[in-house]
């Protein structure tokens, strides 16, 4: 019998109980012993539940219970999860979490602590929800040099963009629909401003490149500025706009990492990842592109990844060595301003569209014009390669001085 405790009985925590109860027999067979939930920590009461007697409000009751060897955390947020994780790992208990804030902020430290004490700190659910991605990168693809990862890592924003692309629904209306359907939080800022995707790409970057990548070092743009005009330009260019988390290792040994809306070519593997689905493309030198697709959030998909980690802990109680990264070195991230790439630029001038484009062409000789359906008078769109964001901003400032409005600039992806 393996006794565990579950911290948090929200969407994911209650899903963990549901998965354990529903699949009790097969899980016992796979873990080679029965997994029993002995305590559930939550500040709320759930008297109607058949397992109401398992609830406690006192974390110390769990910490001091010698029978509990695995603690599962599904609370989210940095505190008190971080304090609980440290206390467990310092007191002989392995720790399984779905908490991306915790892993993105404290992963290197908690992995090191777990390994020092020959315990496990596992977090398969923290990035892809039900999509297996942590083990595939760290185990199955371990013989590769992973050069680049690009992913649609946030279901809420992907749902909104899908509505904008497929139904020409405005951003606000699509967000309201996502909230109504339960795909977006009441406060959706972490999703629409890109912070959620940023945490996830940081975890994947840490895993792939062996050095902790902190969200505060990453350039992050959300989708709040994306308009239906931009969506139409993307279509005229030959693709769609997606919110992408991307990381690659540069030749200078620095990590280029960012979260931003990007033009994705229609033929890209990520272009058809729609609605609340996530997709993650991992570019390995031996494998080429490997793509993971599925539900990146939700009660049962996420709980299934958490319970799989618990089974792994039960079968291998001592530290699993495949999961490891070191703390960051100084200046390990390439500043966004210096990352060269291709951009779509959307401007508007007081004259005709042709005049607006001619003014742009004087500054961007490489500009390739894009003409969208229902282009407004004075509006022009173009793509231009070989630019750094700093160089682009300098030229855009000159356009503004010449009386143009810059409606937007969006990165063009190369995958
Ligand atoms: N709101 C997040 C999403 C939940 O939509 O992907 C999972 O992090």
Short mmCIF file of C-alpha atoms and ligand atoms in Angstrom, two decimals:
data_model
loop_
_atom_site.label_atom_id
_atom_site.label_comp_id
_atom_site.label_asym_id
_atom_site.label_seq_id
_atom_site.Cartn_x
_atom_site.Cartn_y
_atom_site.Cartn_z
CA UNK A 1 0.00 0.00 0.00
CA UNK A 2 1.39 3.41 -0.98
CA UNK A 3 -0.13 6.27 1.01
CA UNK A 4 -0.22 9.68 -0.61
CA UNK A 5 -1.57 13.12 0.25
CA UNK A 6 -3.15 15.57 -2.17
CA UNK A 7 -2.71 19.32 -1.62
CA UNK A 8 -5.63 21.21 -3.13
CA UNK A 9 -9.06 19.90 -4.12
CA UNK A 10 -9.78 22.26 -7.01
CA UNK A 11 -10.17 21.26 -10.65
CA UNK A 12 -6.97 19.21 -10.88
CA UNK A 13 -6.91 17.89 -7.30
CA UNK A 14 -10.47 16.57 -7.53
CA UNK A 15 -9.52 15.09 -10.91
CA UNK A 16 -6.66 13.20 -9.25
CA UNK A 17 -9.14 11.65 -6.80
CA UNK A 18 -11.49 10.82 -9.66
CA UNK A 19 -8.77 9.18 -11.76
CA UNK A 20 -7.46 7.18 -8.78
CA UNK A 21 -10.96 5.97 -7.86
CA UNK A 22 -12.13 5.25 -11.40
CA UNK A 23 -8.99 3.36 -12.44
CA UNK A 24 -8.16 1.83 -9.08
CA UNK A 25 -7.57 -1.67 -10.41
CA UNK A 26 -5.48 -0.86 -13.45
CA UNK A 27 -3.46 1.69 -11.48
CA UNK A 28 -2.76 -0.87 -8.76
CA UNK A 29 -1.64 -3.32 -11.44
CA UNK A 30 0.67 -0.78 -13.04
CA UNK A 31 2.09 0.61 -9.80
CA UNK A 32 2.39 -2.94 -8.42
CA UNK A 33 0.76 -1.82 -5.19
CA UNK A 34 -2.41 0.01 -4.22
CA UNK A 35 -2.23 3.79 -4.07
CA UNK A 36 -4.34 5.16 -1.23
CA UNK A 37 -5.11 8.83 -0.62
CA UNK A 38 -4.68 9.31 3.11
CA UNK A 39 -5.08 13.08 3.40
CA UNK A 40 -6.42 15.92 1.28
CA UNK A 41 -5.43 19.46 2.19
CA UNK A 42 -7.94 22.20 1.43
CA UNK A 43 -9.23 25.22 3.31
CA UNK A 44 -12.77 24.48 2.15
CA UNK A 45 -15.08 21.76 3.44
CA UNK A 46 -16.58 19.14 1.15
CA UNK A 47 -19.07 17.31 3.43
CA UNK A 48 -21.01 15.82 0.52
CA UNK A 49 -18.06 13.83 -0.84
CA UNK A 50 -17.73 10.09 -0.10
CA UNK A 51 -14.13 10.76 0.99
CA UNK A 52 -15.03 13.82 3.14
CA UNK A 53 -13.22 12.25 6.11
CA UNK A 54 -9.83 12.61 4.40
CA UNK A 55 -9.81 16.40 4.46
CA UNK A 56 -7.51 18.42 6.68
CA UNK A 57 -6.66 22.10 6.86
CA UNK A 58 -3.33 21.43 8.57
CA UNK A 59 -0.32 20.76 6.32
CA UNK A 60 1.73 19.61 9.35
CA UNK A 61 -0.57 16.64 9.79
CA UNK A 62 0.60 15.48 6.36
CA UNK A 63 4.23 16.40 6.89
CA UNK A 64 4.36 14.51 10.17
CA UNK A 65 2.63 11.39 8.89
CA UNK A 66 5.42 8.83 8.31
CA UNK A 67 3.11 6.68 6.15
CA UNK A 68 2.84 9.38 3.51
CA UNK A 69 5.78 9.04 1.17
CA UNK A 70 4.39 10.98 -1.81
CA UNK A 71 2.72 14.38 -1.73
CA UNK A 72 0.79 15.63 -4.75
CA UNK A 73 0.36 19.38 -5.14
CA UNK A 74 -2.45 20.79 -7.30
CA UNK A 75 -2.96 24.18 -5.66
CA UNK A 76 -1.16 26.40 -8.16
CA UNK A 77 0.65 29.63 -7.32
CA UNK A 78 4.12 30.01 -5.88
CA UNK A 79 3.20 30.15 -2.22
CA UNK A 80 2.43 28.19 -0.16
CA UNK A 81 3.28 25.50 -2.75
CA UNK A 82 7.01 26.28 -2.68
CA UNK A 83 7.20 26.09 1.13
CA UNK A 84 5.26 22.82 1.09
CA UNK A 85 7.51 21.34 -1.62
CA UNK A 86 10.68 22.19 0.31
CA UNK A 87 9.28 20.84 3.56
CA UNK A 88 8.26 17.56 1.91
CA UNK A 89 11.57 17.06 0.12
CA UNK A 90 13.47 17.83 3.35
CA UNK A 91 11.35 15.30 5.22
CA UNK A 92 11.62 12.19 3.09
CA UNK A 93 8.57 12.72 0.87
CA UNK A 94 8.65 12.80 -2.91
CA UNK A 95 6.70 15.65 -4.48
CA UNK A 96 4.51 15.55 -7.60
CA UNK A 97 3.10 18.79 -8.95
CA UNK A 98 1.04 20.23 -11.78
CA UNK A 99 2.09 23.75 -10.80
CA UNK A 100 3.87 25.59 -13.62
CA UNK A 101 4.49 28.72 -11.54
CA UNK A 102 6.36 26.61 -9.01
CA UNK A 103 8.45 24.69 -11.55
CA UNK A 104 9.22 27.77 -13.68
CA UNK A 105 10.38 29.73 -10.64
CA UNK A 106 12.00 27.06 -8.46
CA UNK A 107 12.58 24.00 -10.64
CA UNK A 108 16.41 23.93 -10.45
CA UNK A 109 16.38 24.31 -6.66
CA UNK A 110 13.67 21.69 -6.03
CA UNK A 111 15.18 19.15 -8.44
CA UNK A 112 18.56 19.56 -6.71
CA UNK A 113 16.94 19.21 -3.28
CA UNK A 114 15.08 16.08 -4.35
CA UNK A 115 18.22 14.50 -5.77
CA UNK A 116 20.29 15.38 -2.71
CA UNK A 117 17.76 13.52 -0.58
CA UNK A 118 17.30 10.71 -3.10
CA UNK A 119 13.65 11.58 -3.67
CA UNK A 120 11.58 12.57 -6.67
CA UNK A 121 10.29 15.94 -7.78
CA UNK A 122 8.07 15.20 -10.80
CA UNK A 123 5.99 17.65 -12.85
CA UNK A 124 4.79 16.02 -16.08
CA UNK A 125 1.44 17.89 -15.87
CA UNK A 126 2.99 21.34 -15.51
CA UNK A 127 3.47 22.14 -19.20
CA UNK A 128 1.25 20.11 -21.48
CA UNK A 129 -1.54 19.08 -19.10
CA UNK A 130 -2.50 15.74 -20.63
CA UNK A 131 0.15 15.92 -23.38
CA UNK A 132 3.26 13.96 -22.44
CA UNK A 133 6.21 16.30 -23.00
CA UNK A 134 8.53 16.35 -19.97
CA UNK A 135 9.48 12.66 -20.19
CA UNK A 136 9.62 12.63 -24.00
CA UNK A 137 12.12 15.50 -24.02
CA UNK A 138 14.17 14.26 -21.11
CA UNK A 139 14.08 10.52 -21.86
CA UNK A 140 12.83 9.52 -25.30
CA UNK A 141 14.64 12.30 -27.16
CA UNK A 142 17.70 12.21 -24.90
CA UNK A 143 20.00 11.00 -27.67
CA UNK A 144 19.26 14.15 -29.69
CA UNK A 145 20.61 17.63 -29.48
CA UNK A 146 17.37 19.58 -29.25
CA UNK A 147 18.01 22.77 -31.17
CA UNK A 148 14.61 24.41 -30.99
CA UNK A 149 11.18 24.06 -29.42
CA UNK A 150 8.11 25.96 -30.56
CA UNK A 151 4.67 25.49 -29.11
CA UNK A 152 1.11 26.62 -28.82
CA UNK A 153 1.09 26.33 -25.07
CA UNK A 154 -2.05 28.11 -23.97
CA UNK A 155 -5.52 26.80 -24.73
CA UNK A 156 -7.40 29.96 -23.79
CA UNK A 157 -5.57 32.18 -26.26
CA UNK A 158 -5.64 29.50 -28.95
CA UNK A 159 -9.42 29.31 -28.60
CA UNK A 160 -9.70 33.11 -28.91
CA UNK A 161 -7.43 33.25 -31.96
CA UNK A 162 -9.30 30.35 -33.58
CA UNK A 163 -12.58 32.27 -33.21
CA UNK A 164 -10.93 35.40 -34.67
CA UNK A 165 -9.52 33.43 -37.62
CA UNK A 166 -12.46 31.15 -38.41
CA UNK A 167 -15.42 33.35 -37.53
CA UNK A 168 -13.97 36.88 -37.71
CA UNK A 169 -15.05 37.36 -34.11
CA UNK A 170 -13.40 40.31 -32.34
CA UNK A 171 -10.94 39.71 -29.49
CA UNK A 172 -13.28 40.88 -26.70
CA UNK A 173 -16.21 38.81 -27.93
CA UNK A 174 -14.03 35.70 -28.32
CA UNK A 175 -12.63 36.20 -24.82
CA UNK A 176 -16.15 36.54 -23.39
CA UNK A 177 -17.12 33.30 -25.14
CA UNK A 178 -14.04 31.53 -23.75
CA UNK A 179 -15.06 32.68 -20.26
CA UNK A 180 -18.63 31.56 -20.75
CA UNK A 181 -17.47 28.10 -21.84
CA UNK A 182 -15.10 27.84 -18.87
CA UNK A 183 -11.98 27.97 -21.08
CA UNK A 184 -10.81 31.26 -19.59
CA UNK A 185 -10.50 32.43 -16.02
CA UNK A 186 -12.49 35.35 -14.68
CA UNK A 187 -9.13 37.17 -14.66
CA UNK A 188 -7.61 35.99 -17.95
CA UNK A 189 -4.58 38.30 -17.86
CA UNK A 190 -1.97 35.53 -17.37
CA UNK A 191 -3.32 33.85 -20.51
CA UNK A 192 -3.95 36.76 -22.85
CA UNK A 193 -0.78 38.63 -21.85
CA UNK A 194 1.34 35.53 -22.42
CA UNK A 195 2.56 34.87 -18.86
CA UNK A 196 1.11 31.34 -18.76
CA UNK A 197 2.75 30.33 -22.05
CA UNK A 198 5.97 31.97 -20.84
CA UNK A 199 6.17 29.74 -17.75
CA UNK A 200 5.64 26.67 -19.90
CA UNK A 201 8.27 27.47 -22.53
CA UNK A 202 10.70 28.31 -19.71
CA UNK A 203 10.21 24.84 -18.22
CA UNK A 204 10.75 23.20 -21.63
CA UNK A 205 13.82 25.37 -22.27
CA UNK A 206 15.29 24.44 -18.89
CA UNK A 207 14.76 20.79 -19.65
CA UNK A 208 16.14 20.90 -23.18
CA UNK A 209 19.18 23.07 -22.50
CA UNK A 210 20.00 22.03 -18.93
CA UNK A 211 20.00 25.52 -17.47
CA UNK A 212 17.12 27.10 -15.59
CA UNK A 213 15.39 29.71 -17.73
CA UNK A 214 13.49 32.25 -15.63
CA UNK A 215 10.23 33.80 -16.91
CA UNK A 216 11.39 37.30 -15.96
CA UNK A 217 14.30 36.99 -18.44
CA UNK A 218 11.96 36.19 -21.34
CA UNK A 219 10.44 38.64 -23.80
CA UNK A 220 6.67 38.13 -23.56
CA UNK A 221 3.91 39.56 -25.73
CA UNK A 222 0.29 38.50 -25.51
CA UNK A 223 -2.57 38.68 -27.98
CA UNK A 224 -4.47 41.69 -26.66
CA UNK A 225 -3.26 43.92 -29.51
CA UNK A 226 -4.12 41.47 -32.31
CA UNK A 227 -6.88 42.77 -34.57
CA UNK A 228 -9.06 41.20 -37.22
CA UNK A 229 -7.04 43.28 -39.71
CA UNK A 230 -3.87 41.41 -38.63
CA UNK A 231 -5.73 38.12 -38.97
CA UNK A 232 -6.71 39.07 -42.54
CA UNK A 233 -3.12 40.03 -43.38
CA UNK A 234 -1.90 36.67 -42.06
CA UNK A 235 -4.40 34.93 -44.32
CA UNK A 236 -3.29 36.97 -47.34
CA UNK A 237 0.35 36.11 -46.50
CA UNK A 238 -0.52 32.40 -46.44
CA UNK A 239 -1.08 31.46 -42.84
CA UNK A 240 -2.57 32.17 -39.44
CA UNK A 241 -1.65 34.00 -36.25
CA UNK A 242 -0.85 31.84 -33.24
CA UNK A 243 0.55 32.66 -29.81
CA UNK A 244 3.88 30.83 -29.84
CA UNK A 245 6.38 30.08 -27.11
CA UNK A 246 9.71 29.52 -28.81
CA UNK A 247 13.22 28.73 -27.68
CA UNK A 248 16.43 27.94 -29.52
CA UNK A 249 20.08 27.64 -28.70
CA UNK A 250 22.25 30.16 -30.53
CA UNK A 251 25.71 29.51 -31.94
CA UNK A 252 27.09 31.87 -29.29
CA UNK A 253 25.75 29.53 -26.58
CA UNK A 254 23.00 31.96 -25.58
CA UNK A 255 19.35 30.98 -25.43
CA UNK A 256 16.90 32.88 -27.62
CA UNK A 257 13.50 32.61 -26.00
CA UNK A 258 10.26 34.50 -26.36
CA UNK A 259 6.50 34.33 -26.27
CA UNK A 260 4.71 36.31 -28.96
CA UNK A 261 1.93 36.12 -31.53
CA UNK A 262 3.47 34.96 -34.81
CA UNK A 263 2.50 34.42 -38.42
CA UNK A 264 2.62 30.67 -38.98
CA UNK A 265 2.61 29.31 -42.49
CA UNK A 266 -0.47 27.30 -43.40
CA UNK A 267 1.70 24.23 -43.99
CA UNK A 268 3.35 24.34 -40.58
CA UNK A 269 2.54 21.48 -38.25
CA UNK A 270 1.28 24.05 -35.74
CA UNK A 271 -1.07 25.89 -38.11
CA UNK A 272 -3.96 23.48 -37.59
CA UNK A 273 -3.70 23.24 -33.82
CA UNK A 274 -7.01 24.95 -33.09
CA UNK A 275 -9.51 25.69 -30.32
CA UNK A 276 -8.28 24.82 -26.83
CA UNK A 277 -5.74 22.30 -28.11
CA UNK A 278 -2.01 22.70 -27.63
CA UNK A 279 0.78 21.62 -29.95
CA UNK A 280 4.50 21.43 -29.26
CA UNK A 281 7.14 20.97 -31.95
CA UNK A 282 10.55 19.72 -30.82
CA UNK A 283 13.35 19.94 -33.37
CA UNK A 284 15.99 17.29 -32.69
CA UNK A 285 19.16 16.83 -34.75
CA UNK A 286 18.62 13.08 -35.15
CA UNK A 287 14.83 12.94 -35.20
CA UNK A 288 14.01 16.11 -37.11
CA UNK A 289 10.68 17.58 -36.05
CA UNK A 290 8.58 15.70 -33.50
CA UNK A 291 5.16 17.14 -32.72
CA UNK A 292 3.03 16.61 -29.62
CA UNK A 293 -0.66 17.48 -29.79
CA UNK A 294 -3.54 17.28 -27.35
CA UNK A 295 -5.38 18.88 -24.46
CA UNK A 296 -3.02 21.11 -22.55
CA UNK A 297 -5.41 21.79 -19.70
CA UNK A 298 -8.57 20.50 -18.06
CA UNK A 299 -9.44 18.34 -15.11
CA UNK A 300 -8.96 14.77 -16.32
CA UNK A 301 -6.17 15.30 -18.89
CA UNK A 302 -4.06 17.12 -16.29
CA UNK A 303 -4.98 14.69 -13.49
CA UNK A 304 -3.97 11.75 -15.67
CA UNK A 305 -0.44 13.18 -16.02
CA UNK A 306 -0.28 13.80 -12.26
CA UNK A 307 -1.36 10.25 -11.43
CA UNK A 308 1.16 8.85 -13.94
CA UNK A 309 3.88 10.70 -12.00
CA UNK A 310 2.55 9.19 -8.75
CA UNK A 311 2.74 5.71 -10.30
CA UNK A 312 6.31 6.45 -11.40
CA UNK A 313 7.18 7.51 -7.83
CA UNK A 314 5.64 4.37 -6.36
CA UNK A 315 7.61 2.18 -8.76
CA UNK A 316 10.87 4.14 -8.45
CA UNK A 317 10.85 5.76 -5.07
CA UNK A 318 14.50 6.79 -5.22
CA UNK A 319 15.44 9.80 -7.32
CA UNK A 320 14.86 9.47 -11.04
CA UNK A 321 18.04 10.95 -12.50
CA UNK A 322 16.72 11.81 -15.96
CA UNK A 323 15.14 15.05 -14.81
CA UNK A 324 17.82 17.58 -14.11
CA UNK A 325 18.87 21.11 -14.88
CA UNK A 326 21.25 23.55 -13.26
CA UNK A 327 20.62 27.06 -12.09
CA UNK A 328 21.05 29.80 -14.68
CA UNK A 329 24.42 31.36 -15.46
CA UNK A 330 24.64 35.15 -15.84
CA UNK A 331 23.65 36.56 -19.27
CA UNK A 332 22.43 33.23 -20.56
CA UNK A 333 19.58 34.75 -22.58
CA UNK A 334 20.02 36.60 -25.88
CA UNK A 335 18.25 39.97 -25.50
CA UNK A 336 15.12 40.12 -27.63
CA UNK A 337 16.26 43.40 -29.22
CA UNK A 338 19.17 41.51 -30.83
CA UNK A 339 17.30 38.44 -32.13
CA UNK A 340 17.27 38.62 -35.93
CA UNK A 341 14.13 37.52 -37.72
CA UNK A 342 11.39 38.31 -40.19
CA UNK A 343 8.49 40.61 -39.34
CA UNK A 344 5.09 41.52 -40.68
CA UNK A 345 4.48 45.26 -40.38
CA UNK A 346 1.10 46.96 -40.58
CA UNK A 347 1.05 50.72 -41.18
CA UNK A 348 -1.44 53.41 -42.09
CA UNK A 349 -0.75 56.77 -43.71
CA UNK A 350 -2.73 59.87 -44.65
CA UNK A 351 -2.55 59.13 -48.41
CA UNK A 352 -3.25 56.00 -50.40
CA UNK A 353 -2.12 52.46 -49.56
CA UNK A 354 0.38 52.63 -52.43
CA UNK A 355 1.88 55.80 -50.96
CA UNK A 356 2.11 54.21 -47.52
CA UNK A 357 3.90 51.18 -48.96
CA UNK A 358 6.26 53.38 -51.02
CA UNK A 359 7.25 55.25 -47.84
CA UNK A 360 7.92 51.93 -46.12
CA UNK A 361 9.92 50.61 -49.06
CA UNK A 362 12.30 53.56 -48.86
CA UNK A 363 13.29 52.31 -45.40
CA UNK A 364 12.83 48.58 -45.95
CA UNK A 365 14.18 47.77 -49.43
CA UNK A 366 13.54 44.07 -48.78
CA UNK A 367 9.82 44.65 -48.02
CA UNK A 368 7.37 42.27 -49.69
CA UNK A 369 3.91 43.79 -49.87
CA UNK A 370 0.90 41.87 -48.56
CA UNK A 371 -2.52 43.02 -49.69
CA UNK A 372 -5.42 41.89 -47.54
CA UNK A 373 -9.09 41.61 -48.34
CA UNK A 374 -11.01 44.84 -47.59
CA UNK A 375 -7.83 46.87 -47.08
CA UNK A 376 -8.69 50.31 -45.75
CA UNK A 377 -7.55 53.48 -47.51
CA UNK A 378 -3.98 54.40 -46.50
CA UNK A 379 -3.36 50.99 -44.97
CA UNK A 380 -0.42 48.83 -46.05
CA UNK A 381 1.09 45.57 -44.88
CA UNK A 382 4.43 44.02 -45.72
CA UNK A 383 6.92 41.44 -44.56
CA UNK A 384 10.61 42.17 -44.16
CA UNK A 385 13.35 39.68 -43.32
CA UNK A 386 16.75 40.09 -41.70
CA UNK A 387 15.69 42.55 -39.00
CA UNK A 388 16.38 42.73 -35.31
CA UNK A 389 13.55 44.17 -33.17
CA UNK A 390 15.87 47.05 -32.27
CA UNK A 391 16.61 47.77 -35.95
CA UNK A 392 12.94 47.46 -36.83
CA UNK A 393 11.83 49.83 -34.08
CA UNK A 394 14.35 52.42 -35.28
CA UNK A 395 12.89 52.34 -38.78
CA UNK A 396 9.33 52.37 -37.49
CA UNK A 397 10.15 55.48 -35.48
CA UNK A 398 11.25 57.14 -38.75
CA UNK A 399 7.97 56.13 -40.40
CA UNK A 400 6.05 57.67 -37.52
CA UNK A 401 8.03 60.89 -37.89
CA UNK A 402 6.96 60.93 -41.53
CA UNK A 403 3.30 60.88 -40.43
CA UNK A 404 2.53 57.16 -40.58
CA UNK A 405 0.76 55.22 -37.85
CA UNK A 406 2.27 51.87 -36.99
CA UNK A 407 -0.70 49.58 -36.33
CA UNK A 408 1.39 46.56 -35.44
CA UNK A 409 4.41 44.39 -36.01
CA UNK A 410 4.24 40.64 -35.74
CA UNK A 411 7.02 38.07 -35.94
CA UNK A 412 6.99 35.58 -38.81
CA UNK A 413 7.96 32.10 -37.73
CA UNK A 414 10.37 29.83 -39.59
CA UNK A 415 8.84 26.48 -38.63
N1 LIG B 1 -5.46 28.71 -18.93
C1 LIG B 1 -4.44 27.75 -19.26
C2 LIG B 1 -4.61 27.36 -20.72
C3 LIG B 1 -4.57 26.56 -18.37
O1 LIG B 1 -5.59 27.79 -21.31
O2 LIG B 1 -3.77 26.70 -21.30
C4 LIG B 1 -3.41 25.64 -18.40
O3 LIG B 1 -2.22 26.28 -18.07
#
